Tab-separated table of C-alpha atoms in Angstrom:
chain	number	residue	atom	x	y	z
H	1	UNK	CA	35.903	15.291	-38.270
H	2	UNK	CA	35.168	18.126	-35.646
H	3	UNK	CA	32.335	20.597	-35.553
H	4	UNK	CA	30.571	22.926	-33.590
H	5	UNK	CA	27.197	24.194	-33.673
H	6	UNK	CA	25.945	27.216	-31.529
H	7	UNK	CA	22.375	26.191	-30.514
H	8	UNK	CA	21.623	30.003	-30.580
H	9	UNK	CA	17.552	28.566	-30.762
H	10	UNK	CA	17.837	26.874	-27.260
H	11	UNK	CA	16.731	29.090	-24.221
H	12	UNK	CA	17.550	28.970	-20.952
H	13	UNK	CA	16.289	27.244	-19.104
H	14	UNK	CA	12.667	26.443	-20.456
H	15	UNK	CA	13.915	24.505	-23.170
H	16	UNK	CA	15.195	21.533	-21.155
H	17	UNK	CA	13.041	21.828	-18.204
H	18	UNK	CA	16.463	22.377	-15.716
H	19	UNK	CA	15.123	24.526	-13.276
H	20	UNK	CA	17.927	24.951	-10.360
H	21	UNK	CA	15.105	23.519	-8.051
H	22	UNK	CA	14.079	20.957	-10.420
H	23	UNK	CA	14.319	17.521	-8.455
H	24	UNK	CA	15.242	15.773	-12.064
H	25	UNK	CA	18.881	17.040	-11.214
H	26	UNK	CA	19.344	16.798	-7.845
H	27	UNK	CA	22.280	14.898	-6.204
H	28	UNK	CA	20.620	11.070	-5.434
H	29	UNK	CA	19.779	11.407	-9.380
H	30	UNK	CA	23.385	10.653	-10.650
H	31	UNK	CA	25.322	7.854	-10.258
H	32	UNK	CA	29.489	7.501	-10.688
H	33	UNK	CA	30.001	6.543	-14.595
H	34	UNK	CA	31.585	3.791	-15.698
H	35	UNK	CA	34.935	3.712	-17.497
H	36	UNK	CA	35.385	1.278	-20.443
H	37	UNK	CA	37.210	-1.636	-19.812
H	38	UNK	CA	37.856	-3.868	-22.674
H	39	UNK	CA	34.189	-5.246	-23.395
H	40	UNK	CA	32.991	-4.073	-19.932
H	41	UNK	CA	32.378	-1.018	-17.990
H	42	UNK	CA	34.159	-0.637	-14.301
H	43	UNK	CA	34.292	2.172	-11.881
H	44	UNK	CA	37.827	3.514	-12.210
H	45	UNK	CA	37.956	6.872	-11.017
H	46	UNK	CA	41.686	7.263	-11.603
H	47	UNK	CA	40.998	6.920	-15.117
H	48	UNK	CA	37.492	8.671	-14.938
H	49	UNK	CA	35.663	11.009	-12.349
H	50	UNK	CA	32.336	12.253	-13.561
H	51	UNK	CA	28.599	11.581	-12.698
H	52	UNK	CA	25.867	10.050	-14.859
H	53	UNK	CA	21.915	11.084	-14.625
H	54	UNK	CA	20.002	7.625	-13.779
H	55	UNK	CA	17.306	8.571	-16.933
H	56	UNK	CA	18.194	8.996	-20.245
H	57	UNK	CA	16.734	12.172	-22.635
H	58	UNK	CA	15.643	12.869	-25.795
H	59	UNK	CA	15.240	15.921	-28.529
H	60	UNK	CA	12.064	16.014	-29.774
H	61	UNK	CA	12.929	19.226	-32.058
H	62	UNK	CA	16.576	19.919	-33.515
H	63	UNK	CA	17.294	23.401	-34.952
H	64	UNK	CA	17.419	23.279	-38.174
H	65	UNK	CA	21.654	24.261	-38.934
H	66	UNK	CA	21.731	20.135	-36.913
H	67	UNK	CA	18.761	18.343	-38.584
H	68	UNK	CA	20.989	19.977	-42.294
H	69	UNK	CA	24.239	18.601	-40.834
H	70	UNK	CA	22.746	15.400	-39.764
H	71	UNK	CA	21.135	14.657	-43.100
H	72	UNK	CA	24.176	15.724	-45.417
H	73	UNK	CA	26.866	13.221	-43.469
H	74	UNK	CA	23.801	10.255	-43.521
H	75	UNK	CA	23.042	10.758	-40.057
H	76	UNK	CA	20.356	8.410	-38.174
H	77	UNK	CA	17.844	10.715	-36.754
H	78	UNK	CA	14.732	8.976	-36.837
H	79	UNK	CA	13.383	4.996	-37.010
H	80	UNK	CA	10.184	3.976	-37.237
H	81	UNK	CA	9.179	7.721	-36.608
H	82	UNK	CA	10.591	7.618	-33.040
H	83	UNK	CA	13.845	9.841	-32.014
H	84	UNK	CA	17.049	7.493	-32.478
H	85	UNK	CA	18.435	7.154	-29.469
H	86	UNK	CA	18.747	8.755	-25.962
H	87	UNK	CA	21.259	11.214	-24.962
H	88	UNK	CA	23.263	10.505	-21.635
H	89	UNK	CA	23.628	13.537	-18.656
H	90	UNK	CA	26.916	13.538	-17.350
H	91	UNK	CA	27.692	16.067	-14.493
H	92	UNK	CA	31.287	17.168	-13.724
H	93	UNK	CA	32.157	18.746	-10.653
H	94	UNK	CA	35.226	20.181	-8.933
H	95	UNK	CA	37.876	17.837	-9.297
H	96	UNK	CA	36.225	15.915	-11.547
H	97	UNK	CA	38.123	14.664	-15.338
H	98	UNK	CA	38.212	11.793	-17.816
H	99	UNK	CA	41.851	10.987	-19.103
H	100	UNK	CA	42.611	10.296	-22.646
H	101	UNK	CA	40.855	7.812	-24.688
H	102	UNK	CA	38.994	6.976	-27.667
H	103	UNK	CA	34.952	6.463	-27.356
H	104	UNK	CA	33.872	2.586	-27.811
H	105	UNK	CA	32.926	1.501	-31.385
H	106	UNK	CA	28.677	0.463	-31.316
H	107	UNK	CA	28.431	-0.299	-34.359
H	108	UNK	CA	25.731	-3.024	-35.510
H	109	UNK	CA	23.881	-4.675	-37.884
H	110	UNK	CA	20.956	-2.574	-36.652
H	111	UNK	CA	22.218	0.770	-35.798
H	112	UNK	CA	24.379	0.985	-38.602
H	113	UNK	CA	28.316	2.456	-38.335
H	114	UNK	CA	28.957	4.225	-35.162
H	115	UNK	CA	31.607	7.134	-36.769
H	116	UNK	CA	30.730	10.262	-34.421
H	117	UNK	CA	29.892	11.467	-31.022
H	118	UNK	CA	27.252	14.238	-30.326
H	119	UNK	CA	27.481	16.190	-27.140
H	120	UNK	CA	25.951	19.400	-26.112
H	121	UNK	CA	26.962	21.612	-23.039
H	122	UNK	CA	24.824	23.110	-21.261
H	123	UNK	CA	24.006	26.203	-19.066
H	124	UNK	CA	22.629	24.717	-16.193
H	125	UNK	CA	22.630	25.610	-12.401
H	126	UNK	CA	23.341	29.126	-9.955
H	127	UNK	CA	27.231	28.693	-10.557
H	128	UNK	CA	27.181	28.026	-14.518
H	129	UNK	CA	28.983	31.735	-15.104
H	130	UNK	CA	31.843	30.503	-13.157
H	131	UNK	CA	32.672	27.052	-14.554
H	132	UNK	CA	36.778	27.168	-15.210
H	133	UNK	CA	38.183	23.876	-16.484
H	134	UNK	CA	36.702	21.001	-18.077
H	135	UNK	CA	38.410	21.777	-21.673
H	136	UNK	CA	37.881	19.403	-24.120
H	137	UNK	CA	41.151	18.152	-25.512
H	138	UNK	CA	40.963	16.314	-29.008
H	139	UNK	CA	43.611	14.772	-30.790
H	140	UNK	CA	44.371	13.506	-34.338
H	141	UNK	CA	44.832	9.378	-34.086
H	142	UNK	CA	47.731	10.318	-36.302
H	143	UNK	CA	48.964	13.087	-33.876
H	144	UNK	CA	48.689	15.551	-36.811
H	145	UNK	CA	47.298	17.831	-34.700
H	146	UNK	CA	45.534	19.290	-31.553
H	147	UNK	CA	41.850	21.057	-30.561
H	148	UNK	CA	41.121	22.791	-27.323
H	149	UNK	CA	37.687	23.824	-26.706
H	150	UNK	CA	36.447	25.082	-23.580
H	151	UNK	CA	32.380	24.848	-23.315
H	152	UNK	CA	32.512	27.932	-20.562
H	153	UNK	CA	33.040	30.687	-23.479
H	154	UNK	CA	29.566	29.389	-24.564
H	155	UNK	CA	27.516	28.333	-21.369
H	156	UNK	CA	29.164	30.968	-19.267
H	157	UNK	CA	26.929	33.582	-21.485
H	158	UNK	CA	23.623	31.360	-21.274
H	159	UNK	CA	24.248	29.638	-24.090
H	160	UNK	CA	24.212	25.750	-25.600
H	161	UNK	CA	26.563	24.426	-27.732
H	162	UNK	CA	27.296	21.192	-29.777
H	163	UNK	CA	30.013	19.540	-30.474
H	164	UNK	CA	30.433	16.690	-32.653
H	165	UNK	CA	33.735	14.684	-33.591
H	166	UNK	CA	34.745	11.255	-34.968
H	167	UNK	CA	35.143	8.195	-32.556
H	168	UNK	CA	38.950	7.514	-34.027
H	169	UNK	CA	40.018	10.695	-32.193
H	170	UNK	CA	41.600	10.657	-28.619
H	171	UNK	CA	39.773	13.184	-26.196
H	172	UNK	CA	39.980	13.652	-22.517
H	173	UNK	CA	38.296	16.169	-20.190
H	174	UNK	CA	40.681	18.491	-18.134
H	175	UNK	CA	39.791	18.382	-14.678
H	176	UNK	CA	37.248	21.066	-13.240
H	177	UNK	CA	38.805	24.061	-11.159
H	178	UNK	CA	35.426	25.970	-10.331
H	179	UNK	CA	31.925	25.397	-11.273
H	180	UNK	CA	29.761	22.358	-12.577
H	181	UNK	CA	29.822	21.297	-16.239
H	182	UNK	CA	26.608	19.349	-17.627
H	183	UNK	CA	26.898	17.607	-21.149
H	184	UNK	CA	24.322	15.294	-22.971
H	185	UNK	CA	26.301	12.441	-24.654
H	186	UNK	CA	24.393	10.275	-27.631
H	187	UNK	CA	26.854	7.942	-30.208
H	188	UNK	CA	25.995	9.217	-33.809
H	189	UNK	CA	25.325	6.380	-36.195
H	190	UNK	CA	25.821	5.935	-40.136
H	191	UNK	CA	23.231	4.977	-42.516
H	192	UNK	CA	23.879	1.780	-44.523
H	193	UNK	CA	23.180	1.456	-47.867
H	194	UNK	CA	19.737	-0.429	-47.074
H	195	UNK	CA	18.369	1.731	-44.628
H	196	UNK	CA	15.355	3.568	-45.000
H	197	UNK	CA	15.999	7.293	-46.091
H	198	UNK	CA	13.554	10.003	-44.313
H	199	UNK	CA	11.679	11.529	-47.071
H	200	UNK	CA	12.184	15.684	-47.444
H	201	UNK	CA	8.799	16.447	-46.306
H	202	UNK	CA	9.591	14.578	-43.021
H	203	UNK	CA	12.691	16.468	-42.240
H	204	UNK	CA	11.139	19.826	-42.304
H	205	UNK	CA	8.230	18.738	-39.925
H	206	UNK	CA	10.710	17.667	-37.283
H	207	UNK	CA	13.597	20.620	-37.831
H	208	UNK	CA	11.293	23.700	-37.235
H	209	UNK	CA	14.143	26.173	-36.241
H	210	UNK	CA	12.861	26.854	-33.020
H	211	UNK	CA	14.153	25.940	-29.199
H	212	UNK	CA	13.889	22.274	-28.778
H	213	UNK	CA	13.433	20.480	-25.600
H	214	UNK	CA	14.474	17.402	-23.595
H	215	UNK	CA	12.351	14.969	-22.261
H	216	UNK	CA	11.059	11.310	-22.778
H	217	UNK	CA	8.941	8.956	-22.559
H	218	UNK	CA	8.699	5.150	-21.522
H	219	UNK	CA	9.680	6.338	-17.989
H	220	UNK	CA	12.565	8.515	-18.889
H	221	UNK	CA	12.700	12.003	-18.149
């Protein structure tokens, strides 16, 4: 599964807060990522050169087209009436690239079935209308066939995007020629059978349509 949903509700930049002076994204904030290794992570920047943001984020308000597409494919959104799970902020600069792979399974007896990855790219910083490279490159585990999608046509006009797709599919990142490219990464998880169902009512209170923002709590940004 592949999908992409304009988030033509975000602003920029007062929905996330990323002002290009804002200290929450400055250099000593982001660390090297990790590159899966078997059942560990390891710093292997031949197979992976990108940064991660030390603090993790959350949504607090979806537009509505994602809270819809969440709850028709049995989408965790919410427990206990918290937001289910942070989103990551990886950076990629010049140079920077993840080869091809397929994203970890998380699944649990908790979380449910880890099937999809969420990211959204975003139109952050003074050189965002000049980002060139970074295409996402996804492939069918049977080879069957090929997506290219290049985040720039979106954030180079101001705008966010999401992209979702299914773990079984190999991706990699093209390396960056020009510009910075900043993603939030969450794993998407599966109801089972036995988990609790969000009533109607409590959908529409949390998907109002409008701009939603990023931020946290518990010490997270």
């Amino acid at each position: 599964m592949f999908k992409i949903i304009k988030l033509n509700d975000f602003s920029y930049p007062d929905s996330l807060g990323l002002l290009t002076n804002d200290p929450m994204v400055q250099s000593e904030n982001f660390e090297r990522t990790l590159a899966g290794k078997g059942l560990t992570d390891v710093l292997d920047l031949e197979k992976r050169s990108s940064w991660t943001h030390k603090s993790t984020f959350h949504i607090h308000i979806l537009p509505n087209e994602v809270c819809h597409f969440m709850e028709q494919n049995n989408i965790l959104t919410y427990k206990d009436g918290m937001k289910y799970g942070p989103f990551s902020l990886l950076k990629y600069e010049e140079g920077d690239f993840f080869l091809n792979h397929r994203d970890t399974n998380m699944s649990n007896e908790i979380d449910g079935t880890h099937e999809y990855t969420c990211l959204i790219f975003c139109p952050y910083g003074e050189d965002y209308t000049t980002l060139e490279g970074g295409e996402l490159m996804l492939r069918h585990p049977d080879g069957l066939y090929e997506i290219k999608f290049d985040p720039a046509v979106e954030t180079r006009q101001g705008r966010f995007v999401m992209v979702i797709f299914s773990i079984d599919m190999y991706h990699e990142v093209l390396p960056i020629i020009k510009g910075t490219r900043y993603v939030f990464k969450k794993p998407l998880f599966v109801k089972k059978p036995s988990t609790k169902i969000i009533k109607t009512d409590e959908v529409d209170d949390l998907c109002d349509g409008g701009g939603g923002f990023l931020g946290g709590g518990g010490g997270d940004y």
